[in-house]
CSV table of C-alpha atoms in Angstrom, one decimal:
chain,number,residue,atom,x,y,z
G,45,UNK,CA,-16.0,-4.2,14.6
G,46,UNK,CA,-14.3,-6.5,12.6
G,47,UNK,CA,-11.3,-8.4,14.1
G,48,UNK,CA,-7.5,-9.0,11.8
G,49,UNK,CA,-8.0,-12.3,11.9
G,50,UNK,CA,-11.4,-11.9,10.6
G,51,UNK,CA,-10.8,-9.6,7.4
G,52,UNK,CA,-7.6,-11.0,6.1
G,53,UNK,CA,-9.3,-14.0,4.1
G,54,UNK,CA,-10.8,-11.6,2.2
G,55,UNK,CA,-7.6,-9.8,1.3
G,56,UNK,CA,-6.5,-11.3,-2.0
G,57,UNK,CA,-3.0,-11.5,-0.9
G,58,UNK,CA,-4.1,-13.8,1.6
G,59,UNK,CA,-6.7,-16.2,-0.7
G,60,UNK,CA,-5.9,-19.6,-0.3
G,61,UNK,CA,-4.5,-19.9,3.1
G,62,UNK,CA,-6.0,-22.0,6.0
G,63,UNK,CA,-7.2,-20.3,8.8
G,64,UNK,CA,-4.2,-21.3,11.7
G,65,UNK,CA,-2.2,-19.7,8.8
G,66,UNK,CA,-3.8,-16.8,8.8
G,67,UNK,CA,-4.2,-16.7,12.5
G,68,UNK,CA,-0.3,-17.2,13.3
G,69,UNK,CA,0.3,-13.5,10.5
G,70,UNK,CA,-3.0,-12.1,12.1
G,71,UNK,CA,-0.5,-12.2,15.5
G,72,UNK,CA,1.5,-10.2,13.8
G,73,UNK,CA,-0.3,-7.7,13.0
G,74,UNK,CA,-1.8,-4.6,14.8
G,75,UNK,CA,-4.2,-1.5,12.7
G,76,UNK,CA,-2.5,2.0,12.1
G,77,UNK,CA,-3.4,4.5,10.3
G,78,UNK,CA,-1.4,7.7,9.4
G,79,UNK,CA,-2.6,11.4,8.3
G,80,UNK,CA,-1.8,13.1,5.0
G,81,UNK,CA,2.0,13.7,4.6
G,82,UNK,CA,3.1,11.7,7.5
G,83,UNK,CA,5.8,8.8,6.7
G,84,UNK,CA,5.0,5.4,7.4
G,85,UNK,CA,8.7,4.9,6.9
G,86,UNK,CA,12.1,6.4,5.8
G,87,UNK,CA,14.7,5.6,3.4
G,88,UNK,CA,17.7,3.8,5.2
G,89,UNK,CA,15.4,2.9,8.9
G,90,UNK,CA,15.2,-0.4,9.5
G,91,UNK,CA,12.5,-2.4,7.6
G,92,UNK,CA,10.5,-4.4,10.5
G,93,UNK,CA,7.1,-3.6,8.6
G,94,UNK,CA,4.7,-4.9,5.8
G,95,UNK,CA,1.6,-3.0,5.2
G,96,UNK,CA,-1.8,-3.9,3.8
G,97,UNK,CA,-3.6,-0.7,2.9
G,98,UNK,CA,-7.2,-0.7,4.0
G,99,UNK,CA,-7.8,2.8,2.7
G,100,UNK,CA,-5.7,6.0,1.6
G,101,UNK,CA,-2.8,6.0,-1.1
G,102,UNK,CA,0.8,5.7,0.3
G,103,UNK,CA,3.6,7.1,-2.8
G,104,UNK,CA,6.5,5.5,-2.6
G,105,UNK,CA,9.2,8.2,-3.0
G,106,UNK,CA,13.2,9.0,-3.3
G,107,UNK,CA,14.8,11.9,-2.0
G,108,UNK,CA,16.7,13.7,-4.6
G,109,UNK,CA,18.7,16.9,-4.4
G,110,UNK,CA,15.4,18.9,-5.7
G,111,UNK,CA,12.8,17.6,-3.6
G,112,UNK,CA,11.4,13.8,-3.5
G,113,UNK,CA,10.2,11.9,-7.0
G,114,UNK,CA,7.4,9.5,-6.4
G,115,UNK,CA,8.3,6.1,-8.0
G,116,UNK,CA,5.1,4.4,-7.2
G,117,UNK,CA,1.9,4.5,-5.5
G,118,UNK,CA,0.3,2.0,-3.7
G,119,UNK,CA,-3.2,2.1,-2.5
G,120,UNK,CA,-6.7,0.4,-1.3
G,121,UNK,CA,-6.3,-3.4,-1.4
G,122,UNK,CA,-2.8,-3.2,-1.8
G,123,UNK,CA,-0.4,-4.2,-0.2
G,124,UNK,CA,3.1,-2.4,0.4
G,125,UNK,CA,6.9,-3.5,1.6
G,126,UNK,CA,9.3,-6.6,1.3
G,127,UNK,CA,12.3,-5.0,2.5
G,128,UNK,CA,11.9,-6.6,6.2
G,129,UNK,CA,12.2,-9.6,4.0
G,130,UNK,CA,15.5,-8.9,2.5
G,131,UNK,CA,18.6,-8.7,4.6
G,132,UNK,CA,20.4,-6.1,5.7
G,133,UNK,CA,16.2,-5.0,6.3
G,134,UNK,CA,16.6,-1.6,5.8
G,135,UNK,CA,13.9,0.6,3.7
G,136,UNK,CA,15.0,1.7,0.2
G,137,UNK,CA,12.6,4.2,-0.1
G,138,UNK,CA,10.3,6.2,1.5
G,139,UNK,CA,6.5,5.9,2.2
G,140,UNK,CA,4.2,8.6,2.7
G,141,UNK,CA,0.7,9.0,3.2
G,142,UNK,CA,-0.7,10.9,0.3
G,143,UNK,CA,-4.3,11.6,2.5
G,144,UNK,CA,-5.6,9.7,5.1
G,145,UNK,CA,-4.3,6.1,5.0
G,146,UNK,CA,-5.5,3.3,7.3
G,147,UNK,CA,-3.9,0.0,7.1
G,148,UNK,CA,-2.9,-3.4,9.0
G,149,UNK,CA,1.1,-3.3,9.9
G,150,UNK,CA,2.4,-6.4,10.3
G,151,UNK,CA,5.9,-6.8,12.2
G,152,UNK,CA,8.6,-8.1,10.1
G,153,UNK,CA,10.7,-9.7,12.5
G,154,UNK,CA,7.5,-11.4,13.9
G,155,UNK,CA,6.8,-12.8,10.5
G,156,UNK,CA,10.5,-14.0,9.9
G,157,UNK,CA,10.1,-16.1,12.8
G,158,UNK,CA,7.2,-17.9,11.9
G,159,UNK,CA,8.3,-18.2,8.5
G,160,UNK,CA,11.4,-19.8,9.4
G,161,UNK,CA,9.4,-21.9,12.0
G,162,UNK,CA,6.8,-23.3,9.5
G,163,UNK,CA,8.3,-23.6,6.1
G,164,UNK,CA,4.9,-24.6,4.4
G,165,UNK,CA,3.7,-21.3,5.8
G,166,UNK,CA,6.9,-19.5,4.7
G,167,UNK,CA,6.7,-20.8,1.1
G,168,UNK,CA,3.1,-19.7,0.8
G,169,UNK,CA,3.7,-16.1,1.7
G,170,UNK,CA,6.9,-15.6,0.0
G,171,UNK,CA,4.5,-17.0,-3.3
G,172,UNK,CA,2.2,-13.7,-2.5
G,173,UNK,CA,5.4,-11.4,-1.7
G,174,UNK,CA,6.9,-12.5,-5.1
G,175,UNK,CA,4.1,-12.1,-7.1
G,176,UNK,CA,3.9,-8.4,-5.8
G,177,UNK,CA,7.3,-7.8,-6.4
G,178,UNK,CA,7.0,-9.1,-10.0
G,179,UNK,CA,4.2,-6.9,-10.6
G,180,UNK,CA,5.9,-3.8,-9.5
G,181,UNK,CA,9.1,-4.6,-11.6
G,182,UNK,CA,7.4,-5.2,-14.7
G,183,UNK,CA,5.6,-1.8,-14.0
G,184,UNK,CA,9.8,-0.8,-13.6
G,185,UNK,CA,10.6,-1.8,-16.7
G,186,UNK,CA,7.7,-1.0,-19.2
G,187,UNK,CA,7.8,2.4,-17.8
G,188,UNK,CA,11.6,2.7,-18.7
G,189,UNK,CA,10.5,2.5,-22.2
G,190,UNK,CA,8.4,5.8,-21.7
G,191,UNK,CA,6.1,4.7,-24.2
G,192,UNK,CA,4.3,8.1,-23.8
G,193,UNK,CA,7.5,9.8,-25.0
G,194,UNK,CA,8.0,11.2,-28.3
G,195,UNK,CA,8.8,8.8,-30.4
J,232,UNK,CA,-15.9,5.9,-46.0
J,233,UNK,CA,-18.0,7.9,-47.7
J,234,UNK,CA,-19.3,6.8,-50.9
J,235,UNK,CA,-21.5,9.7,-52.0
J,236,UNK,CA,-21.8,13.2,-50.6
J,237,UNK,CA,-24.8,15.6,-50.6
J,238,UNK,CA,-24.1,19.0,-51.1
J,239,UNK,CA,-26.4,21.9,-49.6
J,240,UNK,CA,-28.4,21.6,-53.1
J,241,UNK,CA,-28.9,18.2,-52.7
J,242,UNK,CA,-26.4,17.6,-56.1
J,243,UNK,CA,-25.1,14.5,-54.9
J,244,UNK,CA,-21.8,14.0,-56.8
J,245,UNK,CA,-19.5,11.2,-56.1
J,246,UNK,CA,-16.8,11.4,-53.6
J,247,UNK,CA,-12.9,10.2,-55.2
J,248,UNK,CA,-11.7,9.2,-51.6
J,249,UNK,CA,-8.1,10.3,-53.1
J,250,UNK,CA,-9.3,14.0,-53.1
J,251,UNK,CA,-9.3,15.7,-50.1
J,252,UNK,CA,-11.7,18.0,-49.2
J,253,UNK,CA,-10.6,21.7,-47.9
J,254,UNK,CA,-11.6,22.4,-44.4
J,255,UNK,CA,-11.2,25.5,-42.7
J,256,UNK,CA,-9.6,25.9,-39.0
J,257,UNK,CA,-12.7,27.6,-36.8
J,258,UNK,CA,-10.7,27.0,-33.3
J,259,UNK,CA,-7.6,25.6,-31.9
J,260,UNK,CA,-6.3,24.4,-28.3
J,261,UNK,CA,-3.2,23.5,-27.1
J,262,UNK,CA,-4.0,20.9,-24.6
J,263,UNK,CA,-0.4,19.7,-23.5
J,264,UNK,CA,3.3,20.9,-24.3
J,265,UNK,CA,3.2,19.0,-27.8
J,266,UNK,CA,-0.2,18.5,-28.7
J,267,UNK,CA,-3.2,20.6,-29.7
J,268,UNK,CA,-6.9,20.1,-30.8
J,269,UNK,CA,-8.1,21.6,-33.9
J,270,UNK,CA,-11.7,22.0,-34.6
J,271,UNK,CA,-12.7,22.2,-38.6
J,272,UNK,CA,-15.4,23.1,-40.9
J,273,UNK,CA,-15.9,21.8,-44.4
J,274,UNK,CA,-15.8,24.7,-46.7
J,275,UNK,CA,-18.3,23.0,-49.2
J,276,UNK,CA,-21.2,22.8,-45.9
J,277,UNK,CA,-21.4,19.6,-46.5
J,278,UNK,CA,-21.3,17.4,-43.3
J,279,UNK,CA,-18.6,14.8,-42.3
J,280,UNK,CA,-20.2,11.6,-40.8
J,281,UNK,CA,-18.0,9.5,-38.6
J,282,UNK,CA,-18.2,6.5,-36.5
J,283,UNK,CA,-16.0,6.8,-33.2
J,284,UNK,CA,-12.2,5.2,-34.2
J,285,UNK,CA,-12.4,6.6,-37.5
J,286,UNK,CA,-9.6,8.3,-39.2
J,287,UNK,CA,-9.0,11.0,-42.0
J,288,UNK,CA,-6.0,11.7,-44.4
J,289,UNK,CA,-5.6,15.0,-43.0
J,290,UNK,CA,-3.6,17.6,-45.4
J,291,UNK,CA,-1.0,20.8,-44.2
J,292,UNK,CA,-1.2,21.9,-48.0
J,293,UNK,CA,2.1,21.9,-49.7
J,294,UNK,CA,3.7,20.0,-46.4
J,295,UNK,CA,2.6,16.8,-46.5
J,296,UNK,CA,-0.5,14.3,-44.8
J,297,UNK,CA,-0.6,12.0,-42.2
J,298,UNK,CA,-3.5,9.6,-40.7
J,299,UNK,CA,-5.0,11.4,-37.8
J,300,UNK,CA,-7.9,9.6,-35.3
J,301,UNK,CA,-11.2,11.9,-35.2
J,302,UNK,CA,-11.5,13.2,-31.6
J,303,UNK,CA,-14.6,14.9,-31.6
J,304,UNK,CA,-18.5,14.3,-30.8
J,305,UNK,CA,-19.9,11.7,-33.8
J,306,UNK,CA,-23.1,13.5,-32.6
J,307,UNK,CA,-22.1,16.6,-34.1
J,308,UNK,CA,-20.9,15.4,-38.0
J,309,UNK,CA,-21.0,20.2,-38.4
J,310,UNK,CA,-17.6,20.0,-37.3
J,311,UNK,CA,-14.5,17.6,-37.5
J,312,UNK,CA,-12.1,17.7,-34.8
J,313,UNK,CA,-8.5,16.4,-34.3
J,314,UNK,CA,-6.1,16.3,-31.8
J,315,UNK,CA,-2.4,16.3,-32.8
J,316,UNK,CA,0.4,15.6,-31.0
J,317,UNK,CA,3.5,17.3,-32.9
J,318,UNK,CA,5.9,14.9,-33.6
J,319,UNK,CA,7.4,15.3,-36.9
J,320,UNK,CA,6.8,18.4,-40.2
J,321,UNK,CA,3.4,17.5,-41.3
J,322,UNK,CA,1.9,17.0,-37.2
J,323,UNK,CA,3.9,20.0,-36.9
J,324,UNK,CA,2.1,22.1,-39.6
J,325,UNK,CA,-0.8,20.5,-38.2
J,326,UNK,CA,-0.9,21.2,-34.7
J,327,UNK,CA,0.6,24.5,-35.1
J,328,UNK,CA,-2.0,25.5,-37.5
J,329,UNK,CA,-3.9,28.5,-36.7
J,330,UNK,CA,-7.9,30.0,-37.3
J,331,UNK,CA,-8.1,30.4,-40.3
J,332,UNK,CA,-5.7,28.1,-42.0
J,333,UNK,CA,-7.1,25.9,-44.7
J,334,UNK,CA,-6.6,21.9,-44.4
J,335,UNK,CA,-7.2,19.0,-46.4
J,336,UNK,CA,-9.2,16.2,-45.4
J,337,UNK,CA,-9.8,12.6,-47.5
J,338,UNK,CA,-11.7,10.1,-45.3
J,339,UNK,CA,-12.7,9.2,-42.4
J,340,UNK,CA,-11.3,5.8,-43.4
J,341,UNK,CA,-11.7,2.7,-41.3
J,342,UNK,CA,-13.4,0.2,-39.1
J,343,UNK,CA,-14.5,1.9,-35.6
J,344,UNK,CA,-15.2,0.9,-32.3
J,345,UNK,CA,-18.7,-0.5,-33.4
J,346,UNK,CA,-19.7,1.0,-29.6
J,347,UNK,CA,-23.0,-0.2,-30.7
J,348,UNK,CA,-22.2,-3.5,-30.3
J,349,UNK,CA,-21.4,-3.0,-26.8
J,350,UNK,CA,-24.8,-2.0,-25.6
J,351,UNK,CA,-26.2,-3.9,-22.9
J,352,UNK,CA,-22.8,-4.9,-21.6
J,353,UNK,CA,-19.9,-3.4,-19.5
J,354,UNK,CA,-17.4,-1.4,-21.3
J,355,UNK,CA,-14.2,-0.5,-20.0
J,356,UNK,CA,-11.9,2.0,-22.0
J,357,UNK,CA,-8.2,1.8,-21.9
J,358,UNK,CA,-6.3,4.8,-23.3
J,359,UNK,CA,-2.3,5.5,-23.1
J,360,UNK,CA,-1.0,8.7,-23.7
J,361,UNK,CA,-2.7,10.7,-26.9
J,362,UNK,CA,-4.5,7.0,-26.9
J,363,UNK,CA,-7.2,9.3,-25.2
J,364,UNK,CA,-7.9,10.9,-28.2
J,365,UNK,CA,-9.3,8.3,-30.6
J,366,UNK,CA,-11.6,7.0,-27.5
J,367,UNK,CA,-13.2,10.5,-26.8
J,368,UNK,CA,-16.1,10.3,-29.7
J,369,UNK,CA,-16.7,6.5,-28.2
J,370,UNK,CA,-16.8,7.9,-24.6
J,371,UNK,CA,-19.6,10.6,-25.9
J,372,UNK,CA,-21.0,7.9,-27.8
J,373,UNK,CA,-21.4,6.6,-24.5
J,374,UNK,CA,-22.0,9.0,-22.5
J,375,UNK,CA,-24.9,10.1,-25.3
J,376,UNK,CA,-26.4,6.8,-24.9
J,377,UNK,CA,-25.6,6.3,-21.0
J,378,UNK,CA,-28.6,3.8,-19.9
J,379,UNK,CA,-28.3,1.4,-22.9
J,380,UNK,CA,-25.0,0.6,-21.1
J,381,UNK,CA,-23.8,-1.1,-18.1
J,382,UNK,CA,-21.2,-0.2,-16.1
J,383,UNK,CA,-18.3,2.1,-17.8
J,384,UNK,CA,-15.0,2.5,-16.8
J,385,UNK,CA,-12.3,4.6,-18.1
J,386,UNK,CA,-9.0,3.3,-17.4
J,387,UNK,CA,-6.1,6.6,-18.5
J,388,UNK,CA,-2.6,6.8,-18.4
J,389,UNK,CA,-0.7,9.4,-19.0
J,390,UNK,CA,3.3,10.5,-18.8
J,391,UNK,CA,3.1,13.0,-16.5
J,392,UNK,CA,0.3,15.2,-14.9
J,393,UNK,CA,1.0,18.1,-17.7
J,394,UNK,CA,0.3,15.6,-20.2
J,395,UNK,CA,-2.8,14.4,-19.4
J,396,UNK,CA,-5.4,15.2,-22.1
J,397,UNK,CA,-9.1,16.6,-21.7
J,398,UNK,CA,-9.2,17.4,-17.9
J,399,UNK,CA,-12.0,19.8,-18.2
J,400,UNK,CA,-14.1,16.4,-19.4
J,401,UNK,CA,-12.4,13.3,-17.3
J,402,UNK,CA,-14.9,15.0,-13.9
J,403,UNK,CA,-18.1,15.5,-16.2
J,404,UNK,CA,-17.6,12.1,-17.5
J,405,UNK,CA,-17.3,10.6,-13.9
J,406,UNK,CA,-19.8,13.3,-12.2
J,407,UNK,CA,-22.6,13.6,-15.3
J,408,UNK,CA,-22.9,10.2,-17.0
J,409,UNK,CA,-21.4,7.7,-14.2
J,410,UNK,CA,-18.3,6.7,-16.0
J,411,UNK,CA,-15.9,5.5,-13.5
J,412,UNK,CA,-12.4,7.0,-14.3
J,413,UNK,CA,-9.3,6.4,-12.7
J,414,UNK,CA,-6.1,8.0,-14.2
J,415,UNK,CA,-2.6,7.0,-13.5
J,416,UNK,CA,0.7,9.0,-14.2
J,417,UNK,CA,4.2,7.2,-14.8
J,418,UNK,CA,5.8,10.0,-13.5
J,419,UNK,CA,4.6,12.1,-10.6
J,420,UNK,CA,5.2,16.0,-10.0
J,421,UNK,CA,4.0,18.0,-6.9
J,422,UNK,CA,0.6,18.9,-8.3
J,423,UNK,CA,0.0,15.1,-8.6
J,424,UNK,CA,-2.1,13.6,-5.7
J,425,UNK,CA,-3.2,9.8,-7.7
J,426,UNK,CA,-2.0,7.1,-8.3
J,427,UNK,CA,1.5,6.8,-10.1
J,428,UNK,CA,2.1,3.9,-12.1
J,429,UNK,CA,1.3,1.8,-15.1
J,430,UNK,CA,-2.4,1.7,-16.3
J,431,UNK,CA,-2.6,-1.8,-16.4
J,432,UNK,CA,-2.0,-1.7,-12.4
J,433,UNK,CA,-5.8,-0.4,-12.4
J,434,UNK,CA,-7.1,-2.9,-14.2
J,435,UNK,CA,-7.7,-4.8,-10.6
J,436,UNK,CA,-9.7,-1.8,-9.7
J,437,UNK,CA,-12.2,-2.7,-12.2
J,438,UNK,CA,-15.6,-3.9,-11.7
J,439,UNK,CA,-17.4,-5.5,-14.4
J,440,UNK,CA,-18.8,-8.7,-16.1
J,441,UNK,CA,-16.3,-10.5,-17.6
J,442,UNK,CA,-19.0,-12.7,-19.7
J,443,UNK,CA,-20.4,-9.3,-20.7
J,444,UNK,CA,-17.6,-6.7,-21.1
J,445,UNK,CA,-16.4,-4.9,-23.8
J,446,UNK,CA,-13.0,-4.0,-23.9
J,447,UNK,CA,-11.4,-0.5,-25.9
J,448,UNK,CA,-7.6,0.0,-25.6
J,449,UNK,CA,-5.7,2.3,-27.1
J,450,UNK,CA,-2.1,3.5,-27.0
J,451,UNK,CA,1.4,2.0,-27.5
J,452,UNK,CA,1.3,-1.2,-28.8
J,453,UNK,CA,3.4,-2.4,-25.7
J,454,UNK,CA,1.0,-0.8,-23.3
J,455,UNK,CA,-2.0,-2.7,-25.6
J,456,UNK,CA,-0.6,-5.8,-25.5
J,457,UNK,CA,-0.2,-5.9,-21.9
J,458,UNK,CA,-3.3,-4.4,-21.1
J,459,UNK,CA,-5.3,-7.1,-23.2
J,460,UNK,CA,-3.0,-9.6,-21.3
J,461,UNK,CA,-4.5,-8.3,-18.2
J,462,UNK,CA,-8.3,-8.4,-19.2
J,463,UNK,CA,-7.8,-11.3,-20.8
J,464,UNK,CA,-6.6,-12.8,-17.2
J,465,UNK,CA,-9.3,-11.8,-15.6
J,466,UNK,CA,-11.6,-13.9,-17.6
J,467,UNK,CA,-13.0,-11.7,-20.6
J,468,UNK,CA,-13.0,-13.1,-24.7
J,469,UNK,CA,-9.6,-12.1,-27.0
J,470,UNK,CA,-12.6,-11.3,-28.9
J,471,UNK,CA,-14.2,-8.7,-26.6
J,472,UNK,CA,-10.5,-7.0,-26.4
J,473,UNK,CA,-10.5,-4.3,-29.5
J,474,UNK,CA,-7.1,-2.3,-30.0
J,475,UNK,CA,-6.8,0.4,-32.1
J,476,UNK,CA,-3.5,-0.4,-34.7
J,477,UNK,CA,-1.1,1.9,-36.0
J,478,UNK,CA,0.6,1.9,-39.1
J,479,UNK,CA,1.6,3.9,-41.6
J,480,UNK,CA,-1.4,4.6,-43.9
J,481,UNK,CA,-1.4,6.1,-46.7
J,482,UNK,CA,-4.0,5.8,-49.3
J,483,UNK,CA,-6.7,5.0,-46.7
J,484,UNK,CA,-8.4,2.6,-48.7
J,485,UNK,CA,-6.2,-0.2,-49.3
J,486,UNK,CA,-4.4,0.3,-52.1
J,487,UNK,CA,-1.0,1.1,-51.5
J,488,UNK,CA,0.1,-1.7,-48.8
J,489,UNK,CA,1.7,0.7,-46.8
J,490,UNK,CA,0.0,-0.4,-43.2
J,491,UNK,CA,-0.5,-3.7,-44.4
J,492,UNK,CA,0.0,-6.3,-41.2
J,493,UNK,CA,0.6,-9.3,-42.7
J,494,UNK,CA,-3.1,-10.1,-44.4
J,495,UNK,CA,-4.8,-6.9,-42.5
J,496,UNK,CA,-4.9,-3.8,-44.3
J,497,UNK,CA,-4.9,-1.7,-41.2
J,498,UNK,CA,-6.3,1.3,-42.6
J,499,UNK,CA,-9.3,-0.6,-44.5
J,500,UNK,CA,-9.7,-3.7,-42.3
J,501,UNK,CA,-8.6,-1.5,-39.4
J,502,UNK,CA,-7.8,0.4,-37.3
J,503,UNK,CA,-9.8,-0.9,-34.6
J,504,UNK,CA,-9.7,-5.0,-34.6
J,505,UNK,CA,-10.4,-7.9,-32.0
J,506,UNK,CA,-8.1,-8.5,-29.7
J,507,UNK,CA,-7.9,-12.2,-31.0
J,508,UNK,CA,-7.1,-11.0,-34.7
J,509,UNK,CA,-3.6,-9.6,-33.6
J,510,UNK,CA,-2.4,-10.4,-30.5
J,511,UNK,CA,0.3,-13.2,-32.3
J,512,UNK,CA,1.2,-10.2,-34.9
J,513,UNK,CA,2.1,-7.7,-32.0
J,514,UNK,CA,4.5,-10.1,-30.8
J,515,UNK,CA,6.3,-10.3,-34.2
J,516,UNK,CA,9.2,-7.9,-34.6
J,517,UNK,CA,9.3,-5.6,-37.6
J,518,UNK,CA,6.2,-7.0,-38.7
C-alpha cells in the first residue's frame, strides 16, 4: 500500500514541489474516509482541515430554513477547504459525503505552522490554495448570470 | 440547403428556399417545464436531408418564424425533429403545438458540425442548457459511426436536474456506444446525487488527445467562450474548437443581414464556426 508521502506528487495540486516539501504536508496529513451522508464538517466548527478527495463526491452545502441547498460539489482529484487558512478558522459551510468518499485530511493548524516556518513553502501552497479559490469563484459568478435561465 | 427536391414521382422541381414547406406534427414531448420536442412529417413525402447543426426557418402559420437547430437522427431524413424551448409567441406556438397541427418549414440552412471531419480523432461535446439539443444528431452521428472514432466525451450542463434534456438517451449513449458523459447541474435539488457546478469544471475530467481532438460546444455564448478558454488551455487548436452561434436569422440564406457578425453571415457562413474565427467577436459588446 501506497504511503502519503508517496502519492501526493501525483496530485496536481501538489506538481512542482520538492520532495522535503511534500514530506513536511505529508506530516500533516492522516487518510479518512467517510460513508454516504456523513459530514466531514459543519457550518460554524472550527476549520483545522483541508481535504484532498481520493474518491467519492463531497457537496458543499448551506442550511436554509427549507432544508440544505448544495452550492458546490467537489470530487475525485479535487481538493476541498481553505477556511483553516482564513482567520477566525471557522467552516462557512457544510461538507457532506454524497457516497462513499475516501480522502487525505490534512491538519490545518499543522500546516499553518510550517507555512509560517518556511515562507518559500508557504508561498508555494498558498499559489495552489489561490488558484482553487479562483476557480470556484469564477464558477460563483458565471453561475449568477443563470445563463440557462430564460432569457 | 437544398437546391432541388425530388418528389415521390421523381418531378424534381426547384426548391425557392423562401417558401416553406408544410409539415405535419406526428408526435410531441414535453421534455422539461418550458421546452418540448416535436417530431414532423413533410406533407409532400418528400424527405428532409440534414447534416447535424443544421437549422430550419420553422413556421406557427399566421404567428410568426424563428430559426430552430434540428434535433433529430440525420440517419433518419423520414422525419424532422425539433426541440423548443418556449421563450417568446412564435417558440410558444411552437412548442405548444399539438398532433396534428400543420407547420412551416424553409431550410435546413447552414454550416454543421462537419462530424466527418472528426473521424479518427477524439471528440468531446460541450452542451449548455437546450445547447444539448443541436449536438443530439452529431452524438447519433457518432454513436452511428462509433469505431471510426476515438475516444467521445460528452460534457452537459444543465440549470437544474428538472431541466436536463434527453435522460432516457444520456445512459444508452454512455452504456451502448462508449460515450463518456458527465453532467453537471448549477443548482442542486434532493433528487440530484452529481456533481453541481459549472460544466467547464469537468473539462479536467477529460481524457483525450489534445493533438487529435475535436471540440463541439454549444450553449450561452458566455458558457462557449469559457469553455473554449478551457480546451484551449489544455493544449488543443482554436481551430479544433467549433461553437455553434446565435443570432437572429431571418432569411436563412444571407440576404437580409439580420445575423450578420461583423463579415460572417451567421446563418449562411454559420452557425457552427472554428473557434479561431470568433473568439475576438464574442468578446465585442453589442456586436
Amino acid at each position: 500500500m501506497r504511503t502519503i508521502a508517496e502519492d501526493l506528487p501525483g496530485h496536481p495540486f501538489f506538481a512542482g514541489l520538492d520532495s522535503d516539501a511534500l514530506a513536511l504536508l505529508a506530516g500533516c496529513a492522516v487518510n479518512m474516509h467517510a460513508r454516504p451522508g456523513e459530514y466531514l464538517f459543519r457550518e460554524g466548527e472550527p476549520a483545522d482541515s483541508f481535504f484532498v478527495i481520493r474518491e467519492g463526491r463531497v457537496a458543499l452545502e448551506m442550511r436554509l430554513p427549507t432544508g440544505a441547498a448544495v452550492l458546490d460539489t467537489a470530487e475525485q482529484g479535487e481538493v476541498l477547504g481553505w477556511s483553516w487558512l482564513v482567520p477566525p478558522y471557522r467552516w462557512t459551510f457544510d461538507g457532506r459525503a454524497v457516497d462513499h468518499v475516501r480522502a487525505v485530511r490534512f491538519d490545518g493548524g499543522c500546516l499553518r505552522e510550517k507555512c509560517a516556518a518556511d515562507p518559500d513553502l508557504g508561498y508555494a501552497f498558498l499559489q495552489r490554495i489561490v488558484q482553487v479559490m479562483s476557480q470556484r469563484l469564477h464558477s460563483a459568478r458565471v453561475r449568477l448570470l443563470d445563463l440557462y435561465g430564460a432569457s | 440547403m437544398n437546391a432541388a427536391l425530388a418528389t415521390s414521382s421523381q418531378r424534381v422541381v426547384v426548391e425557392d428556399p423562401m417558401v416553406p414547406r408544410s409539415f405535419v406534427v406526428t408526435r410531441t414531448r414535453q421534455d422539461t417545464r418550458d421546452t418540448a420536442t416535436l417530431w414532423l412529417t413533410a406533407m409532400d413525402g418528400a424527405p428532409l436531408a440534414f447534416e447535424p447543426g443544421q437549422f430550419t426557418m420553422l413556421q406557427a402559420y399566421g404567428v410568426g418564424e424563428v430559426p430552430v437547430s434540428i434535433s433529430g437522427d440525420p440517419a433518419d431524413d423520414g422525419v424532422l425533429q425539433h426541440t423548443i424551448r418556449d421563450v417568446g409567441s412564435v417558440s410558444h406556438a411552437l412548442a405548444t403545438a399539438e398532433t396534428g397541427a400543420r407547420l412551416g418549414v424553409r431550410g435546413p440552412f447552414g454550416v454543421g458540425w462537419d462530424v466527418g471531419t472528426a473521424r479518427g480523432r477524439d471528440v468531446v461535446i460541450v452542451a449548455g442548457g437546450i445547447g444539448l439539443a443541436p449536438l443530439r444528431p452529431a452524438v447519433l452521428e457518432i454513436c452511428a459511426n462509433r469505431a471510426a472514432y476515438g475516444e467521445v466525451t460528452l460534457l452537459y450542463g444543465a440549470r437544474t436536474p428538472a431541466e436536463r434534456l434527453f435522460t432516457d438517451e444520456l445512459p444508452r449513449w454512455a452504456a451502448e456506444h462508449g460515450v463518456a458523459v458527465h453532467v453537471t447541474v448549477d443548482r442542486s435539488d434532493d433528487s440530484w446525487r452529481g456533481p453541481v457546478g459549472l460544466v467547464t469544471g469537468l473539462v479536467d475530467r477529460v481524457v483525450f488527445r489534445p493533438e487529435l481532438a475535436t471540440v463541439l460546444v454549444c450553449g450561452p455564448e458566455v458558457m462557449m467562450r469559457h469553455t473554449a478558454a478551457a480546451f484551449l488551455d489544455r493544449g488543443v487548436a482554436p481551430a479544433d474548437v467549433r461553437v455553434s452561434m446565435e443570432r437572429n436569422m431571418k432569411c436563412g440564406i444571407g440576404l437580409c443581414g439580420h445575423c450578420q457578425l461583423r463579415e460572417l453571415f451567421i446563418c449562411q457562413d454559420g452557425p457552427v464556426l472554428g473557434y479561431g474565427l470568433v473568439a475576438s467577436l464574442l468578446t465585442q459588446a453589442e456586436l
